[in-house]
mmCIF file of C-alpha atoms in Angstrom:
data_model
loop_
_atom_site.group_PDB
_atom_site.id
_atom_site.type_symbol
_atom_site.label_atom_id
_atom_site.label_comp_id
_atom_site.label_asym_id
_atom_site.label_seq_id
_atom_site.Cartn_x
_atom_site.Cartn_y
_atom_site.Cartn_z
ATOM 1 C CA MET S 1 12.174 17.808 -13.915
ATOM 2 C CA LEU S 2 11.153 17.803 -10.253
ATOM 3 C CA HIS S 3 9.653 20.716 -8.345
ATOM 4 C CA LEU S 4 10.734 21.124 -4.721
ATOM 5 C CA ARG S 5 8.687 23.149 -2.257
ATOM 6 C CA LEU S 6 10.503 23.729 1.011
ATOM 7 C CA ILE S 7 9.529 25.323 4.304
ATOM 8 C CA THR S 8 12.642 26.422 6.140
ATOM 9 C CA PRO S 9 13.159 28.270 9.437
ATOM 10 C CA ALA S 10 14.228 31.841 8.742
ATOM 11 C CA ASP S 11 17.692 31.257 10.217
ATOM 12 C CA ARG S 12 18.256 28.275 7.881
ATOM 13 C CA THR S 13 17.034 29.780 4.619
ATOM 14 C CA ALA S 14 20.370 31.238 3.527
ATOM 15 C CA GLU S 15 22.058 27.871 4.048
ATOM 16 C CA VAL S 16 19.360 26.099 2.025
ATOM 17 C CA VAL S 17 19.607 28.655 -0.780
ATOM 18 C CA ARG S 18 23.375 28.183 -0.965
ATOM 19 C CA LEU S 19 22.893 24.428 -1.155
ATOM 20 C CA VAL S 20 20.408 24.733 -4.010
ATOM 21 C CA GLU S 21 22.657 27.154 -5.886
ATOM 22 C CA ARG S 22 25.639 24.799 -5.542
ATOM 23 C CA THR S 23 23.731 21.746 -6.801
ATOM 24 C CA VAL S 24 24.216 21.112 -10.507
ATOM 25 C CA GLY S 25 20.915 20.784 -12.342
ATOM 26 C CA THR S 26 18.792 23.250 -10.339
ATOM 27 C CA THR S 27 16.938 26.302 -11.589
ATOM 28 C CA HIS S 28 13.905 28.544 -10.985
ATOM 29 C CA LEU S 29 14.942 29.252 -7.400
ATOM 30 C CA ALA S 30 12.429 31.430 -5.545
ATOM 31 C CA VAL S 31 12.248 32.547 -1.906
ATOM 32 C CA VAL S 32 9.172 33.993 -0.210
ATOM 33 C CA PRO S 33 10.212 35.230 3.260
ATOM 34 C CA GLY S 34 7.756 34.567 6.082
ATOM 35 C CA ALA S 35 5.190 32.865 3.832
ATOM 36 C CA ALA S 36 4.850 29.711 5.909
ATOM 37 C CA LEU S 37 2.627 29.763 9.000
ATOM 38 C CA HIS S 38 2.743 26.167 10.227
ATOM 39 C CA PRO S 39 5.539 25.493 10.701
ATOM 40 C CA GLN S 40 6.651 29.101 10.654
ATOM 41 C CA GLY S 41 9.369 29.987 8.211
ATOM 42 C CA ASP S 42 10.211 30.929 4.651
ATOM 43 C CA LEU S 43 8.956 29.283 1.488
ATOM 44 C CA VAL S 44 11.745 28.144 -0.833
ATOM 45 C CA MET S 45 10.929 26.706 -4.247
ATOM 46 C CA CYS S 46 13.100 25.392 -7.044
ATOM 47 C CA ASP S 47 13.127 23.009 -9.977
ATOM 48 C CA VAL S 48 15.776 20.327 -10.296
ATOM 49 C CA ALA S 49 16.655 17.850 -13.006
ATOM 50 C CA ARG S 50 15.515 14.379 -12.010
ATOM 51 C CA GLU S 51 19.057 13.020 -12.236
ATOM 52 C CA ALA S 52 20.166 15.567 -9.613
ATOM 53 C CA GLY S 53 17.091 15.244 -7.420
ATOM 54 C CA ASP S 54 18.263 12.457 -5.130
ATOM 55 C CA GLU S 55 21.472 14.303 -4.255
ATOM 56 C CA LEU S 56 19.634 17.516 -3.412
ATOM 57 C CA ILE S 57 16.918 15.804 -1.370
ATOM 58 C CA GLY S 58 19.538 13.845 0.543
ATOM 59 C CA ALA S 59 21.498 17.012 1.286
ATOM 60 C CA LEU S 60 18.348 18.795 2.480
ATOM 61 C CA ARG S 61 17.593 15.929 4.822
ATOM 62 C CA GLY S 62 21.190 16.100 5.989
ATOM 63 C CA LEU S 63 20.486 19.711 7.030
ATOM 64 C CA GLY S 64 17.451 18.500 8.957
ATOM 65 C CA ILE S 65 14.920 20.421 6.855
ATOM 66 C CA ASP S 66 12.522 17.467 6.971
ATOM 67 C CA GLU S 67 12.525 17.759 10.789
ATOM 68 C CA CYS S 68 12.430 21.518 11.319
ATOM 69 C CA GLY S 69 10.440 22.346 8.187
ATOM 70 C CA SER S 70 9.124 20.492 5.163
ATOM 71 C CA ILE S 71 10.301 18.969 1.880
ATOM 72 C CA ALA S 72 7.664 18.366 -0.799
ATOM 73 C CA VAL S 73 8.533 16.919 -4.211
ATOM 74 C CA GLU S 74 6.355 16.941 -7.329
ATOM 75 C CA ASN S 75 6.941 15.667 -10.859
ATOM 76 C CA ILE S 76 6.775 18.340 -13.561
ATOM 77 C CA ASP S 77 4.958 17.000 -16.596
ATOM 78 C CA LEU S 78 5.710 20.030 -18.765
ATOM 79 C CA SER S 79 8.266 22.797 -18.324
ATOM 80 C CA LEU S 80 8.719 25.383 -21.063
ATOM 81 C CA SER S 81 11.888 27.106 -19.995
ATOM 82 C CA GLN S 82 15.339 27.571 -21.459
ATOM 83 C CA HIS S 83 16.719 27.598 -17.908
ATOM 84 C CA ALA S 84 15.152 24.175 -17.277
ATOM 85 C CA ASP S 85 16.673 22.835 -20.488
ATOM 86 C CA GLU S 86 20.101 24.115 -19.436
ATOM 87 C CA ALA S 87 19.721 22.573 -15.968
ATOM 88 C CA GLU S 88 18.942 19.175 -17.484
ATOM 89 C CA ARG S 89 21.954 19.439 -19.792
ATOM 90 C CA GLU S 90 24.234 20.311 -16.875
ATOM 91 C CA ALA S 91 23.085 17.403 -14.720
ATOM 92 C CA PRO S 92 24.998 14.178 -15.493
ATOM 93 C CA GLY S 93 23.144 11.121 -16.706
ATOM 94 C CA GLU S 94 19.640 10.698 -18.046
ATOM 95 C CA GLY S 95 16.487 11.577 -16.143
ATOM 96 C CA ALA S 96 14.822 8.278 -17.054
ATOM 97 C CA ASP S 97 17.688 6.409 -15.371
ATOM 98 C CA ALA S 98 17.672 8.450 -12.170
ATOM 99 C CA VAL S 99 16.614 6.849 -8.887
ATOM 100 C CA ILE S 100 14.918 9.036 -6.281
ATOM 101 C CA TRP S 101 15.425 6.836 -3.250
ATOM 102 C CA GLU S 102 13.227 8.875 -0.938
ATOM 103 C CA GLN S 103 10.417 8.702 -3.484
ATOM 104 C CA LEU S 104 10.852 4.936 -3.793
ATOM 105 C CA ALA S 105 10.793 4.512 -0.022
ATOM 106 C CA ASP S 106 7.643 6.609 0.256
ATOM 107 C CA ALA S 107 5.883 4.706 -2.551
ATOM 108 C CA SER S 108 6.933 1.357 -1.082
ATOM 109 C CA HIS S 109 5.647 2.408 2.340
ATOM 110 C CA GLU S 110 2.227 3.307 0.931
ATOM 111 C CA GLU S 111 1.869 0.264 -1.339
ATOM 112 C CA SER S 112 3.167 -2.280 1.203
ATOM 113 C CA THR S 113 0.805 -1.450 4.054
ATOM 114 C CA LEU S 114 -1.663 -4.188 4.988
ATOM 115 C CA SER S 115 -5.088 -2.595 4.748
ATOM 116 C CA VAL S 116 -8.696 -3.557 4.117
ATOM 117 C CA THR S 117 -8.471 -2.118 0.605
ATOM 118 C CA TYR S 118 -5.307 -4.109 -0.173
ATOM 119 C CA ILE S 119 -6.895 -7.374 1.008
ATOM 120 C CA ALA S 120 -10.098 -6.550 -0.886
ATOM 121 C CA PHE S 121 -8.270 -6.005 -4.190
ATOM 122 C CA LEU S 122 -6.127 -9.124 -3.722
ATOM 123 C CA SER S 123 -9.177 -11.225 -2.805
ATOM 124 C CA LEU S 124 -11.195 -9.925 -5.747
ATOM 125 C CA ALA S 125 -8.294 -10.619 -8.097
ATOM 126 C CA THR S 126 -7.955 -14.149 -6.714
ATOM 127 C CA MET S 127 -11.685 -14.850 -7.119
ATOM 128 C CA ILE S 128 -11.602 -13.568 -10.703
ATOM 129 C CA ALA S 129 -8.650 -15.847 -11.348
ATOM 130 C CA ALA S 130 -10.570 -18.743 -9.758
ATOM 131 C CA CYS S 131 -13.267 -18.301 -12.388
ATOM 132 C CA GLY S 132 -10.557 -18.169 -15.023
ATOM 133 C CA VAL S 133 -8.866 -21.422 -13.998
ATOM 134 C CA VAL S 134 -12.142 -23.338 -13.746
ATOM 135 C CA LEU S 135 -13.346 -22.062 -17.122
ATOM 136 C CA ASP S 136 -9.829 -22.285 -18.642
ATOM 137 C CA ASN S 137 -10.298 -18.658 -19.701
ATOM 138 C CA ALA S 138 -7.035 -16.796 -20.384
ATOM 139 C CA ILE S 139 -8.788 -13.410 -20.534
ATOM 140 C CA LEU S 140 -9.999 -13.744 -16.947
ATOM 141 C CA ILE S 141 -6.504 -14.788 -15.874
ATOM 142 C CA VAL S 142 -4.950 -11.697 -17.452
ATOM 143 C CA GLY S 143 -7.637 -9.501 -15.881
ATOM 144 C CA ALA S 144 -6.948 -10.969 -12.457
ATOM 145 C CA MET S 145 -3.213 -10.339 -12.866
ATOM 146 C CA ALA S 146 -3.879 -6.689 -13.671
ATOM 147 C CA VAL S 147 -6.156 -6.235 -10.635
ATOM 148 C CA GLY S 148 -3.769 -7.834 -8.139
ATOM 149 C CA PRO S 149 -1.839 -5.328 -5.957
ATOM 150 C CA GLU S 150 0.899 -7.725 -4.829
ATOM 151 C CA PHE S 151 3.817 -5.989 -6.580
ATOM 152 C CA GLY S 152 3.663 -3.153 -4.031
ATOM 153 C CA PRO S 153 4.714 -5.326 -1.066
ATOM 154 C CA LEU S 154 7.251 -7.128 -3.256
ATOM 155 C CA ALA S 155 8.829 -3.763 -4.085
ATOM 156 C CA GLY S 156 8.752 -2.960 -0.376
ATOM 157 C CA VAL S 157 10.697 -6.140 0.383
ATOM 158 C CA CYS S 158 13.346 -5.193 -2.194
ATOM 159 C CA ALA S 159 13.609 -1.601 -0.976
ATOM 160 C CA GLY S 160 13.720 -2.719 2.660
ATOM 161 C CA LEU S 161 16.625 -5.075 1.967
ATOM 162 C CA VAL S 162 18.673 -2.610 -0.096
ATOM 163 C CA GLN S 163 17.989 0.437 2.099
ATOM 164 C CA ARG S 164 18.402 -1.602 5.290
ATOM 165 C CA ALA S 165 14.964 -0.587 6.503
ATOM 166 C CA PRO S 166 13.748 -3.437 8.747
ATOM 167 C CA LYS S 167 10.362 -1.814 9.410
ATOM 168 C CA LEU S 168 9.600 -1.552 5.694
ATOM 169 C CA LEU S 169 10.837 -5.102 5.112
ATOM 170 C CA TRP S 170 8.737 -6.544 7.948
ATOM 171 C CA ARG S 171 5.619 -4.576 6.944
ATOM 172 C CA SER S 172 5.955 -5.752 3.338
ATOM 173 C CA LEU S 173 6.420 -9.392 4.326
ATOM 174 C CA VAL S 174 3.367 -9.216 6.571
ATOM 175 C CA ALA S 175 1.327 -7.696 3.733
ATOM 176 C CA LEU S 176 2.392 -10.485 1.378
ATOM 177 C CA VAL S 177 1.860 -13.404 3.752
ATOM 178 C CA VAL S 178 -1.331 -12.204 5.426
ATOM 179 C CA GLY S 179 -2.717 -10.820 2.166
ATOM 180 C CA PHE S 180 -2.309 -14.038 0.201
ATOM 181 C CA ALA S 181 -3.472 -16.164 3.133
ATOM 182 C CA ALA S 182 -6.637 -14.078 3.483
ATOM 183 C CA ALA S 183 -7.262 -13.993 -0.284
ATOM 184 C CA MET S 184 -6.859 -17.755 -0.595
ATOM 185 C CA ALA S 185 -9.105 -18.431 2.398
ATOM 186 C CA ILE S 186 -11.800 -16.173 0.950
ATOM 187 C CA THR S 187 -11.424 -17.875 -2.434
ATOM 188 C CA VAL S 188 -11.884 -21.298 -0.823
ATOM 189 C CA GLY S 189 -15.195 -20.036 0.546
ATOM 190 C CA PHE S 190 -16.036 -18.572 -2.863
ATOM 191 C CA SER S 191 -15.272 -21.943 -4.469
ATOM 192 C CA PHE S 192 -17.604 -23.740 -2.047
ATOM 193 C CA LEU S 193 -20.325 -21.221 -2.862
ATOM 194 C CA MET S 194 -19.872 -21.620 -6.614
ATOM 195 C CA ALA S 195 -19.902 -25.426 -6.247
ATOM 196 C CA TRP S 196 -23.137 -25.208 -4.230
ATOM 197 C CA LEU S 197 -24.607 -23.073 -7.010
ATOM 198 C CA GLY S 198 -23.538 -25.680 -9.561
ATOM 199 C CA GLN S 199 -20.989 -23.431 -11.302
ATOM 200 C CA PHE S 200 -17.780 -25.151 -10.158
ATOM 201 C CA ASP S 201 -17.214 -28.900 -10.136
ATOM 202 C CA VAL S 202 -14.239 -31.199 -9.818
ATOM 203 C CA ALA S 203 -14.593 -32.402 -13.428
ATOM 204 C CA GLN S 204 -13.764 -28.892 -14.676
ATOM 205 C CA LEU S 205 -10.681 -28.816 -12.498
ATOM 206 C CA GLU S 206 -9.471 -32.243 -13.635
ATOM 207 C CA ALA S 207 -10.198 -31.661 -17.329
ATOM 208 C CA ALA S 208 -7.496 -30.734 -19.815
ATOM 209 C CA ARG S 209 -6.932 -26.996 -19.525
ATOM 210 C CA PRO S 210 -4.515 -25.987 -22.262
ATOM 211 C CA ASN S 211 -4.813 -22.257 -21.476
ATOM 212 C CA THR S 212 -4.248 -22.429 -17.724
ATOM 213 C CA SER S 213 -2.518 -25.739 -16.920
ATOM 214 C CA PHE S 214 0.806 -23.884 -16.594
ATOM 215 C CA ILE S 215 -0.504 -22.367 -13.370
ATOM 216 C CA TYR S 216 0.006 -25.575 -11.389
ATOM 217 C CA GLN S 217 2.959 -26.924 -13.399
ATOM 218 C CA PRO S 218 5.987 -24.763 -12.495
ATOM 219 C CA ASP S 219 9.060 -25.117 -14.681
ATOM 220 C CA THR S 220 12.248 -23.270 -15.576
ATOM 221 C CA PHE S 221 10.359 -20.658 -17.568
ATOM 222 C CA SER S 222 8.358 -19.765 -14.449
ATOM 223 C CA LEU S 223 11.528 -18.610 -12.719
ATOM 224 C CA VAL S 224 12.917 -16.955 -15.853
ATOM 225 C CA VAL S 225 9.758 -14.894 -16.389
ATOM 226 C CA ALA S 226 9.600 -13.985 -12.686
ATOM 227 C CA VAL S 227 13.203 -12.735 -12.758
ATOM 228 C CA LEU S 228 12.654 -10.699 -15.912
ATOM 229 C CA ALA S 229 9.407 -9.264 -14.536
ATOM 230 C CA GLY S 230 11.119 -8.379 -11.259
ATOM 231 C CA ILE S 231 13.799 -6.420 -13.105
ATOM 232 C CA ALA S 232 11.247 -4.655 -15.321
ATOM 233 C CA GLY S 233 8.973 -3.868 -12.389
ATOM 234 C CA MET S 234 11.716 -2.345 -10.286
ATOM 235 C CA LEU S 235 13.017 -0.292 -13.211
ATOM 236 C CA SER S 236 9.505 1.022 -13.822
ATOM 237 C CA LEU S 237 9.204 2.102 -10.180
ATOM 238 C CA THR S 238 12.586 3.775 -9.933
ATOM 239 C CA SER S 239 12.652 5.509 -13.306
ATOM 240 C CA ALA S 240 10.371 7.797 -15.215
ATOM 241 C CA LYS S 241 9.053 4.839 -17.253
ATOM 242 C CA SER S 242 6.304 3.879 -14.794
ATOM 243 C CA GLY S 243 3.858 2.829 -17.513
ATOM 244 C CA ALA S 244 5.607 -0.531 -17.805
ATOM 245 C CA LEU S 245 4.310 -1.651 -14.411
ATOM 246 C CA VAL S 246 0.969 -2.795 -15.827
ATOM 247 C CA GLY S 247 2.800 -5.097 -18.213
ATOM 248 C CA VAL S 248 4.785 -6.507 -15.304
ATOM 249 C CA ALA S 249 1.570 -7.217 -13.377
ATOM 250 C CA ILE S 250 0.233 -9.447 -16.146
ATOM 251 C CA SER S 251 3.531 -11.251 -16.724
ATOM 252 C CA VAL S 252 3.815 -13.349 -13.574
ATOM 253 C CA THR S 253 1.628 -16.122 -12.201
ATOM 254 C CA THR S 254 1.095 -15.081 -8.586
ATOM 255 C CA VAL S 255 -2.615 -14.362 -8.179
ATOM 256 C CA PRO S 256 -3.702 -17.138 -10.620
ATOM 257 C CA ALA S 257 -1.509 -19.652 -8.787
ATOM 258 C CA ALA S 258 -3.052 -18.649 -5.451
ATOM 259 C CA ALA S 259 -6.520 -18.991 -6.996
ATOM 260 C CA ASN S 260 -5.860 -22.433 -8.454
ATOM 261 C CA ALA S 261 -4.444 -23.601 -5.126
ATOM 262 C CA ALA S 262 -7.567 -22.401 -3.309
ATOM 263 C CA VAL S 263 -9.992 -24.032 -5.773
ATOM 264 C CA ALA S 264 -8.009 -27.264 -5.885
ATOM 265 C CA PHE S 265 -7.890 -27.372 -2.087
ATOM 266 C CA SER S 266 -11.667 -26.922 -1.861
ATOM 267 C CA PHE S 267 -12.116 -29.998 -4.119
ATOM 268 C CA GLN S 268 -9.367 -31.928 -2.284
ATOM 269 C CA GLU S 269 -7.177 -31.947 -5.379
ATOM 270 C CA TYR S 270 -4.022 -31.662 -3.312
ATOM 271 C CA ARG S 271 -1.607 -32.416 -6.193
ATOM 272 C CA GLN S 272 -2.811 -29.374 -8.118
ATOM 273 C CA ALA S 273 -2.929 -27.327 -4.933
ATOM 274 C CA TRP S 274 0.700 -28.085 -4.103
ATOM 275 C CA GLY S 275 1.828 -27.438 -7.687
ATOM 276 C CA SER S 276 0.085 -24.065 -7.591
ATOM 277 C CA VAL S 277 1.707 -23.193 -4.257
ATOM 278 C CA GLU S 278 5.108 -24.062 -5.741
ATOM 279 C CA GLN S 279 4.345 -21.789 -8.704
ATOM 280 C CA LEU S 280 3.310 -18.970 -6.357
ATOM 281 C CA LEU S 281 6.407 -19.245 -4.158
ATOM 282 C CA LEU S 282 8.719 -19.543 -7.183
ATOM 283 C CA ASN S 283 7.323 -16.375 -8.718
ATOM 284 C CA LEU S 284 7.432 -14.397 -5.473
ATOM 285 C CA LEU S 285 11.014 -15.483 -4.819
ATOM 286 C CA GLY S 286 12.134 -14.734 -8.385
ATOM 287 C CA ILE S 287 10.604 -11.251 -8.369
ATOM 288 C CA ALA S 288 12.031 -10.408 -4.943
ATOM 289 C CA LEU S 289 15.555 -11.565 -5.802
ATOM 290 C CA ALA S 290 15.600 -9.864 -9.214
ATOM 291 C CA GLY S 291 14.119 -6.642 -7.841
ATOM 292 C CA THR S 292 16.651 -6.522 -5.007
ATOM 293 C CA LEU S 293 19.606 -7.119 -7.337
ATOM 294 C CA THR S 294 18.282 -4.439 -9.694
ATOM 295 C CA LEU S 295 18.194 -1.897 -6.868
ATOM 296 C CA VAL S 296 21.701 -2.899 -5.748
ATOM 297 C CA VAL S 297 23.075 -2.383 -9.269
ATOM 298 C CA GLN S 298 21.290 0.971 -9.601
ATOM 299 C CA LYS S 299 22.619 2.111 -6.234
ATOM 300 C CA ILE S 300 26.185 1.201 -7.169
ATOM 301 C CA LEU S 301 25.970 2.921 -10.551
ATOM 302 C CA TRP S 302 24.538 6.148 -9.145
ATOM 303 C CA ALA S 303 26.988 6.182 -6.238
ATOM 304 C CA ARG S 304 29.804 6.404 -8.797
ATOM 305 C CA ARG S 305 28.420 9.573 -10.352
ATOM 306 C CA HIS S 306 30.174 12.651 -8.999
ATOM 307 C CA ARG S 307 28.330 15.919 -9.410
ATOM 308 C CA LEU S 308 30.497 19.001 -9.571
ATOM 309 C CA PRO S 309 29.284 22.178 -7.801
ATOM 310 C CA ARG S 310 28.523 25.254 -9.827
ATOM 311 C CA THR S 311 31.127 27.919 -10.080
ATOM 312 C CA GLY S 312 30.586 31.621 -9.956
#
C-alpha cells in the first residue's frame, strides 16, 4: 500500500475527493479542512493499493495539484486494516508488479546527479577494485562492485529514454561519463602512489590471474550477464522487490573493468587497458539496453490495464 498526503486549495478539495473515491483500490480517505498553512489549503490523506497508485498520482497531477498544492507519497510497510485488504483485492494486478513512474523518475533524478559524493563513492570503489585486480582477490572485486553507485545513472538513462525526458537523460549520461573519467584518473594516481610504495608492480599485472583475468577479456557471457543484470536491476527499481538491487550491483564488471584499465594504463600495459575498456563499455551498453527494453515492456503491459471506477 501507498499513503498519499495531499495539500489542496479549498476550492479544489471536493474535486480531489471525488477523484480519490472513484479510483479503484483507495481507502482510508480523510480530509482536514484548513490544516495546511504553506501553501494554504486543506489536508487530504488516503491509502491506495500500489497497483492503483500510478493512475491516481497521474490524475492528481492532471488536476494540477502538484503546482497549486502538494503530493507526497510514502510506502506503507504494515497496514492492519480490512478496508486496506479489500482495496488491494479490488485493484487489478499485483502490487509487486506495479510501476510508479513518478517515483521512478524521482529516484532516477536523485541517483543520477553528478555530485562530490557520487564521484567519491565511484572513486573509492574503483581504488578498491584496483587492489583486487593486482592481488587477484575476488573478495575485493565483489566489495568494489557493491560500493559502486553507477547503476543510478544507468537507470536514469533508461528512464530518460522511455519517459522522453531529455534533461534526465543528459544528466545521467554526464554522471556516467564524468564519474568514470574522474574515478579512473584518480585510480591512475592511486596506482602510481602504490607503485612508489612498492605495493603495485607490473609483474603482478602480467602474472596469471585466474580470479580476475575475465575483467580485461570480454566475451559473449559479458554481454549476457549485463543484459540479465539490467533486466533484474530495473525490475528491482520499479517493483516492490528492491532488495535484489545489491545482487545486481555485484553481477556486472563495470567498476573492476575501470580499475583494471586505470592500473594497466599506469604501467603502460595498453593491451589490458583496452580490453578492460571494452569490458566496461560492453557492460554499460548491455545494462542500458536491457533496462530500457524492460521499462518499455512494463509500460506497454500497464497501459493495457483498464481500471473501472467505483459504483455507488
